[in-house]
CSV table of C-alpha atoms and ligand atoms in Angstrom, one decimal:
chain,number,residue,atom,x,y,z
A,1,UNK,CA,-11.6,-0.9,54.6
A,2,UNK,CA,-12.5,2.2,52.6
A,3,UNK,CA,-10.4,3.3,49.6
A,4,UNK,CA,-7.8,6.0,50.3
A,5,UNK,CA,-8.9,9.4,48.9
A,6,UNK,CA,-6.2,11.3,46.9
A,7,UNK,CA,-6.3,15.0,46.1
A,8,UNK,CA,-6.7,15.9,42.4
A,9,UNK,CA,-3.2,17.3,41.3
A,10,UNK,CA,-3.1,21.0,40.6
A,11,UNK,CA,-3.4,22.2,37.0
A,12,UNK,CA,-5.3,19.2,35.7
A,13,UNK,CA,-9.0,18.9,34.6
A,14,UNK,CA,-11.1,16.6,36.7
A,15,UNK,CA,-13.9,15.1,34.6
A,16,UNK,CA,-16.7,12.5,34.9
A,17,UNK,CA,-17.0,9.3,32.9
A,18,UNK,CA,-20.3,9.5,30.9
A,19,UNK,CA,-20.2,6.3,28.9
A,20,UNK,CA,-18.3,3.0,28.8
A,21,UNK,CA,-18.5,0.2,26.2
A,22,UNK,CA,-16.4,-2.9,26.1
A,23,UNK,CA,-15.8,-4.5,22.7
A,24,UNK,CA,-13.5,-7.4,23.5
A,25,UNK,CA,-11.4,-8.6,26.4
A,26,UNK,CA,-8.7,-6.3,25.0
A,27,UNK,CA,-10.6,-3.2,23.8
A,28,UNK,CA,-13.0,-0.7,25.2
A,29,UNK,CA,-14.1,2.9,24.6
A,30,UNK,CA,-15.3,5.5,27.1
A,31,UNK,CA,-16.4,9.1,27.1
A,32,UNK,CA,-15.9,11.9,29.7
A,33,UNK,CA,-17.4,15.3,30.2
A,34,UNK,CA,-15.6,18.1,28.3
A,35,UNK,CA,-14.2,21.0,30.3
A,36,UNK,CA,-15.8,24.1,28.8
A,37,UNK,CA,-12.4,25.9,28.3
A,38,UNK,CA,-10.8,22.8,26.6
A,39,UNK,CA,-10.0,23.3,22.9
A,40,UNK,CA,-8.2,20.9,20.6
A,41,UNK,CA,-7.7,20.2,16.9
A,42,UNK,CA,-9.1,17.0,15.5
A,43,UNK,CA,-6.4,14.3,15.6
A,44,UNK,CA,-4.6,15.6,18.7
A,45,UNK,CA,-3.9,13.6,21.9
A,46,UNK,CA,-4.0,14.5,25.6
A,47,UNK,CA,-2.5,13.0,28.8
A,48,UNK,CA,-5.1,11.3,31.0
A,49,UNK,CA,-5.0,9.4,34.3
A,50,UNK,CA,-6.9,8.3,37.3
A,51,UNK,CA,-6.9,10.0,40.7
A,52,UNK,CA,-5.9,6.7,42.4
A,53,UNK,CA,-2.4,7.6,43.8
A,54,UNK,CA,-0.4,10.5,45.3
A,55,UNK,CA,1.4,10.7,42.0
A,56,UNK,CA,-1.0,9.5,39.3
A,57,UNK,CA,0.2,7.8,36.2
A,58,UNK,CA,-0.7,9.7,33.0
A,59,UNK,CA,-0.7,8.2,29.5
A,60,UNK,CA,-1.2,9.8,26.1
A,61,UNK,CA,-4.6,9.1,24.5
A,62,UNK,CA,-5.8,10.3,21.2
A,63,UNK,CA,-9.1,12.2,21.4
A,64,UNK,CA,-11.5,10.1,19.3
A,65,UNK,CA,-14.3,12.7,19.2
A,66,UNK,CA,-14.4,15.6,16.7
A,67,UNK,CA,-13.3,19.0,17.9
A,68,UNK,CA,-16.9,20.2,18.0
A,69,UNK,CA,-18.2,17.4,20.3
A,70,UNK,CA,-19.6,18.2,23.8
A,71,UNK,CA,-17.9,15.1,25.3
A,72,UNK,CA,-14.4,13.5,24.8
A,73,UNK,CA,-14.2,10.0,23.6
A,74,UNK,CA,-11.2,7.6,24.0
A,75,UNK,CA,-10.5,4.1,22.6
A,76,UNK,CA,-8.2,2.0,24.7
A,77,UNK,CA,-6.5,-1.3,24.9
A,78,UNK,CA,-6.8,-3.3,28.2
A,79,UNK,CA,-3.5,-4.7,29.5
A,80,UNK,CA,-3.6,-7.0,32.6
A,81,UNK,CA,-0.5,-5.4,34.2
A,82,UNK,CA,-0.6,-2.1,32.3
A,83,UNK,CA,0.2,0.7,34.8
A,84,UNK,CA,-2.9,2.7,33.8
A,85,UNK,CA,-5.1,0.3,31.8
A,86,UNK,CA,-5.3,-2.4,34.5
A,87,UNK,CA,-7.3,0.2,36.5
A,88,UNK,CA,-8.8,2.2,33.6
A,89,UNK,CA,-10.5,-0.8,32.2
A,90,UNK,CA,-12.7,-1.0,35.4
A,91,UNK,CA,-14.1,2.6,35.2
A,92,UNK,CA,-17.8,3.1,35.5
A,93,UNK,CA,-20.2,6.0,34.7
A,94,UNK,CA,-19.6,8.9,37.1
A,95,UNK,CA,-16.0,7.9,38.0
A,96,UNK,CA,-13.4,10.6,37.8
A,97,UNK,CA,-10.8,10.9,35.1
A,98,UNK,CA,-8.0,13.5,35.3
A,99,UNK,CA,-6.7,15.1,32.2
A,100,UNK,CA,-3.7,17.5,31.6
A,101,UNK,CA,-4.7,20.8,30.0
A,102,UNK,CA,-2.7,20.9,26.8
A,103,UNK,CA,-3.5,18.8,23.8
A,104,UNK,CA,-0.9,18.2,21.1
A,105,UNK,CA,0.0,16.0,18.1
A,106,UNK,CA,1.0,15.8,14.5
A,107,UNK,CA,-2.0,14.0,13.0
A,108,UNK,CA,-3.7,17.2,12.2
A,109,UNK,CA,-4.9,18.8,9.0
A,110,UNK,CA,-2.5,21.7,9.4
A,111,UNK,CA,0.6,19.4,9.1
A,112,UNK,CA,-0.4,18.3,5.6
A,113,UNK,CA,-0.4,20.1,2.3
A,114,UNK,CA,-3.8,20.0,0.5
A,115,UNK,CA,-4.3,17.1,-1.8
A,116,UNK,CA,-6.9,15.1,-3.7
A,117,UNK,CA,-7.0,12.0,-1.4
A,118,UNK,CA,-6.2,11.5,2.2
A,119,UNK,CA,-5.2,8.0,3.4
A,120,UNK,CA,-5.6,7.3,7.1
A,121,UNK,CA,-3.6,4.1,8.0
A,122,UNK,CA,-4.3,2.6,11.4
A,123,UNK,CA,-3.8,-0.7,13.2
A,124,UNK,CA,-5.6,-1.6,16.5
A,125,UNK,CA,-6.4,1.5,18.7
A,126,UNK,CA,-4.5,3.6,16.2
A,127,UNK,CA,-7.9,4.4,14.6
A,128,UNK,CA,-8.7,6.8,17.5
A,129,UNK,CA,-7.3,10.0,16.1
A,130,UNK,CA,-8.9,9.3,12.7
A,131,UNK,CA,-12.3,8.8,14.5
A,132,UNK,CA,-11.9,12.5,15.2
A,133,UNK,CA,-10.6,13.6,11.8
A,134,UNK,CA,-13.3,11.8,9.7
A,135,UNK,CA,-16.0,13.8,11.5
A,136,UNK,CA,-14.3,17.2,11.0
A,137,UNK,CA,-15.8,19.2,8.1
A,138,UNK,CA,-12.3,20.8,7.6
A,139,UNK,CA,-11.0,17.4,6.5
A,140,UNK,CA,-13.6,17.3,3.7
A,141,UNK,CA,-12.8,20.9,2.7
A,142,UNK,CA,-9.1,20.0,2.3
A,143,UNK,CA,-9.5,16.6,0.6
A,144,UNK,CA,-11.9,15.1,-2.0
A,145,UNK,CA,-11.7,11.5,-0.8
A,146,UNK,CA,-10.8,10.1,2.6
A,147,UNK,CA,-9.7,6.5,2.8
A,148,UNK,CA,-9.8,5.1,6.4
A,149,UNK,CA,-7.7,1.9,6.5
A,150,UNK,CA,-8.0,-0.2,9.7
A,151,UNK,CA,-6.1,-3.4,10.1
A,152,UNK,CA,-6.5,-5.6,13.2
A,153,UNK,CA,-5.6,-9.1,14.4
A,154,UNK,CA,-9.2,-10.4,14.6
A,155,UNK,CA,-12.6,-9.6,13.1
A,156,UNK,CA,-14.0,-8.5,16.5
A,157,UNK,CA,-11.3,-5.8,16.7
A,158,UNK,CA,-12.9,-4.0,13.7
A,159,UNK,CA,-16.2,-3.4,15.5
A,160,UNK,CA,-15.2,0.0,16.9
A,161,UNK,CA,-14.4,1.3,13.4
A,162,UNK,CA,-17.6,-0.2,12.0
A,163,UNK,CA,-19.8,1.5,14.7
A,164,UNK,CA,-17.9,4.7,14.1
A,165,UNK,CA,-18.6,4.8,10.3
A,166,UNK,CA,-22.3,4.1,11.0
A,167,UNK,CA,-22.5,7.0,13.5
A,168,UNK,CA,-20.6,9.3,11.2
A,169,UNK,CA,-22.9,8.5,8.3
A,170,UNK,CA,-25.9,9.5,10.4
A,171,UNK,CA,-24.3,12.6,11.8
A,172,UNK,CA,-26.3,15.8,11.0
A,173,UNK,CA,-23.2,17.9,10.5
A,174,UNK,CA,-21.0,15.6,8.3
A,175,UNK,CA,-23.3,12.6,7.5
A,176,UNK,CA,-23.7,13.5,3.9
A,177,UNK,CA,-20.0,14.1,3.0
A,178,UNK,CA,-19.0,11.0,5.0
A,179,UNK,CA,-21.5,8.8,3.0
A,180,UNK,CA,-20.3,10.2,-0.3
A,181,UNK,CA,-16.6,10.7,0.2
A,182,UNK,CA,-15.3,8.4,2.9
A,183,UNK,CA,-14.1,4.9,2.0
A,184,UNK,CA,-13.6,2.4,4.8
A,185,UNK,CA,-11.0,-0.3,4.1
A,186,UNK,CA,-10.6,-3.0,6.6
A,187,UNK,CA,-8.3,-6.0,6.9
A,188,UNK,CA,-7.6,-8.7,9.4
A,189,UNK,CA,-4.4,-10.7,9.9
A,190,UNK,CA,-5.4,-13.6,12.2
A,191,UNK,CA,-9.0,-14.6,11.2
A,192,UNK,CA,-10.9,-15.4,8.0
A,193,UNK,CA,-12.1,-12.1,6.4
A,194,UNK,CA,-12.8,-10.7,3.0
A,195,UNK,CA,-9.5,-8.8,3.0
A,196,UNK,CA,-6.6,-10.6,4.7
A,197,UNK,CA,-3.2,-9.2,5.5
A,198,UNK,CA,-1.1,-6.4,7.0
A,199,UNK,CA,-1.7,-2.9,5.6
A,200,UNK,CA,1.9,-2.9,4.5
A,201,UNK,CA,1.6,-6.0,2.4
A,202,UNK,CA,-1.7,-4.7,0.9
A,203,UNK,CA,0.1,-1.5,-0.1
A,204,UNK,CA,3.2,-3.3,-1.5
A,205,UNK,CA,1.2,-5.8,-3.5
A,206,UNK,CA,-1.2,-3.0,-4.8
A,207,UNK,CA,-4.2,-5.0,-3.6
A,208,UNK,CA,-5.6,-2.0,-1.8
A,209,UNK,CA,-5.6,0.1,-5.0
A,210,UNK,CA,-7.3,-2.5,-7.1
A,211,UNK,CA,-9.9,-3.2,-4.4
A,212,UNK,CA,-10.7,0.5,-4.1
A,213,UNK,CA,-10.3,1.2,-7.8
A,214,UNK,CA,-7.8,4.0,-7.1
A,215,UNK,CA,-4.4,4.8,-8.7
A,216,UNK,CA,-1.2,3.9,-6.8
A,217,UNK,CA,-0.3,6.6,-4.2
A,218,UNK,CA,1.6,9.6,-5.7
A,219,UNK,CA,3.0,12.7,-4.1
A,220,UNK,CA,1.0,15.0,-6.4
A,221,UNK,CA,-2.4,13.7,-5.4
A,222,UNK,CA,-2.2,11.7,-2.2
A,223,UNK,CA,-1.6,12.5,1.5
A,224,UNK,CA,-1.2,10.1,4.4
A,225,UNK,CA,-1.5,9.8,8.1
A,226,UNK,CA,-0.2,6.8,10.0
A,227,UNK,CA,-1.0,5.6,13.6
A,228,UNK,CA,-0.1,2.2,15.0
A,229,UNK,CA,2.8,0.4,16.7
A,230,UNK,CA,6.4,1.5,16.3
A,231,UNK,CA,7.1,-1.3,13.9
A,232,UNK,CA,3.9,-0.5,11.9
A,233,UNK,CA,4.9,3.2,11.7
A,234,UNK,CA,8.4,2.3,10.5
A,235,UNK,CA,7.3,-0.1,7.8
A,236,UNK,CA,4.4,2.1,6.5
A,237,UNK,CA,6.6,5.2,6.5
A,238,UNK,CA,9.1,3.5,4.3
A,239,UNK,CA,6.4,2.4,1.8
A,240,UNK,CA,5.0,6.0,1.6
A,241,UNK,CA,8.5,7.3,1.1
A,242,UNK,CA,9.0,4.8,-1.8
A,243,UNK,CA,5.8,6.3,-3.3
A,244,UNK,CA,7.5,9.7,-3.1
A,245,UNK,CA,5.8,11.2,0.0
A,246,UNK,CA,7.8,13.1,2.6
A,247,UNK,CA,7.2,13.6,6.3
A,248,UNK,CA,5.5,16.8,7.5
A,249,UNK,CA,5.1,18.5,10.9
A,250,UNK,CA,2.9,21.3,12.3
A,251,UNK,CA,5.5,23.9,11.4
A,252,UNK,CA,6.5,22.3,8.1
A,253,UNK,CA,3.5,20.8,6.3
A,254,UNK,CA,4.2,18.1,3.8
A,255,UNK,CA,2.6,14.9,2.3
A,256,UNK,CA,2.5,12.5,5.2
A,257,UNK,CA,2.6,12.5,9.1
A,258,UNK,CA,2.9,9.8,11.8
A,259,UNK,CA,2.1,9.2,15.4
A,260,UNK,CA,2.5,6.3,17.6
A,261,UNK,CA,-0.6,4.7,19.0
A,262,UNK,CA,0.7,5.2,22.6
A,263,UNK,CA,-1.1,3.0,25.0
A,264,UNK,CA,0.6,-0.3,25.9
B,313,LIG,P1,0.0,-9.4,12.8
B,313,LIG,O1,-1.3,-10.2,13.3
B,313,LIG,O2,0.6,-10.0,11.6
B,313,LIG,O3,1.0,-9.2,13.9
B,313,LIG,P2,-1.1,-5.2,17.4
B,313,LIG,O4,-2.4,-5.5,18.1
B,313,LIG,O5,0.0,-6.2,17.7
B,313,LIG,O6,-0.7,-3.8,17.4
B,313,LIG,O7,-1.4,-5.5,15.8
B,313,LIG,C1,-2.5,-4.9,15.2
B,313,LIG,C2,-2.4,-5.2,13.7
B,313,LIG,O8,-1.2,-4.6,13.2
B,313,LIG,C3,-2.3,-6.7,13.5
B,313,LIG,O9,-3.1,-7.0,12.4
B,313,LIG,C4,-0.8,-6.9,13.2
B,313,LIG,O10,-0.6,-8.0,12.3
B,313,LIG,C5,-0.5,-5.6,12.5
B,313,LIG,N1,0.9,-5.3,12.5
B,313,LIG,C6,1.8,-5.6,13.4
B,313,LIG,N2,3.1,-5.2,13.1
B,313,LIG,C7,2.9,-4.6,11.9
B,313,LIG,C8,3.9,-3.9,11.0
B,313,LIG,N3,5.1,-3.8,11.3
B,313,LIG,N4,3.4,-3.4,9.8
B,313,LIG,C9,2.0,-3.5,9.5
B,313,LIG,N5,1.1,-4.1,10.3
B,313,LIG,C10,1.6,-4.6,11.5
C-alpha cells in the first residue's frame, strides 16, 4: 500500500533535507535547504514539522547554523514515542521538512548588554542555539571572551559540540576569533571524564572558574545565556542571580537570558 500524500499547509516553507548525521541512539543532527527569503538572528528558534498528516505536528527547534549560512541546521533528540521525533529521526536526504515562517527567541545578542565575557550554559541539545551564536561575528564584536559550557549525561553526547568547535575553528569567516577567544568547557555526569558534574555544581563550587583561570561571575563584566531542561534553567538562573545578574529580554536587554531546550 502506498503512503497517503498530504498537502503542504498554507503559509509554511517546504524545504528539502540535505544532510543527516546520527550521533547516538538518542541524538542526531540534520540540515535543510534555506528559503531565500528567510532571515533570522543567530540564537533564534523556528517551528518545524513533517508533511505526514492532515494537521502536522510542529515543534520549536533552535537554528544551529549561523545567520549567514546557506542551509539551516538542527540538533535533535530522538524519543521513541515522541509525537514528532519518532518520525523525524527516520528522515533521509531529499525528504521534505515544513517550517513556519517566523523565527523568534530570547537567546540573541540584542537581549544582552555588552560585557567582557559571555557564558553560554547548555545541557544536551540545549547547545543548538549556541552553535549559531559562536559562529556569528557580532558575538565577538560585543564580547572579548566567549565560554561555551556543555554538560551531558555521557561522553558520547559531547561529540556534536566537539565537531562544532573544530568546524568553527576552520571557518574562513570566524575561524581566527573562535580559535583565540572561544573557550569550550565540557562536563559529563554519568561517565568517567576529565570534568565531572552538573554545570550548576561546577558553578557553585567555583571549579569552573579555577579550571578556566577566570574570576567568579560578576554583573559588571559577565553576561550569560542558558539553554536546557526546565529544571536546569531554574537552577542555573538562581545561581546567576546570586552572582548579581538579572534577566533580560529583547525589549529590555540585561545581563542574562534563558530559553528552554524545547524538544521532548
Ligand atoms: P544528571 O545526569 O545528573 O541528570 P537531560 O538529558 O536529562 O536533559 O540531562 C542533560 C544533562 O543535564 C545531564 O548531565 C544532567 O545531569 C544535567 N541536568 C539535569 N538536571 C539538571 C539541573 N537541574 N541542573 C543542572 N544540570 C542538570
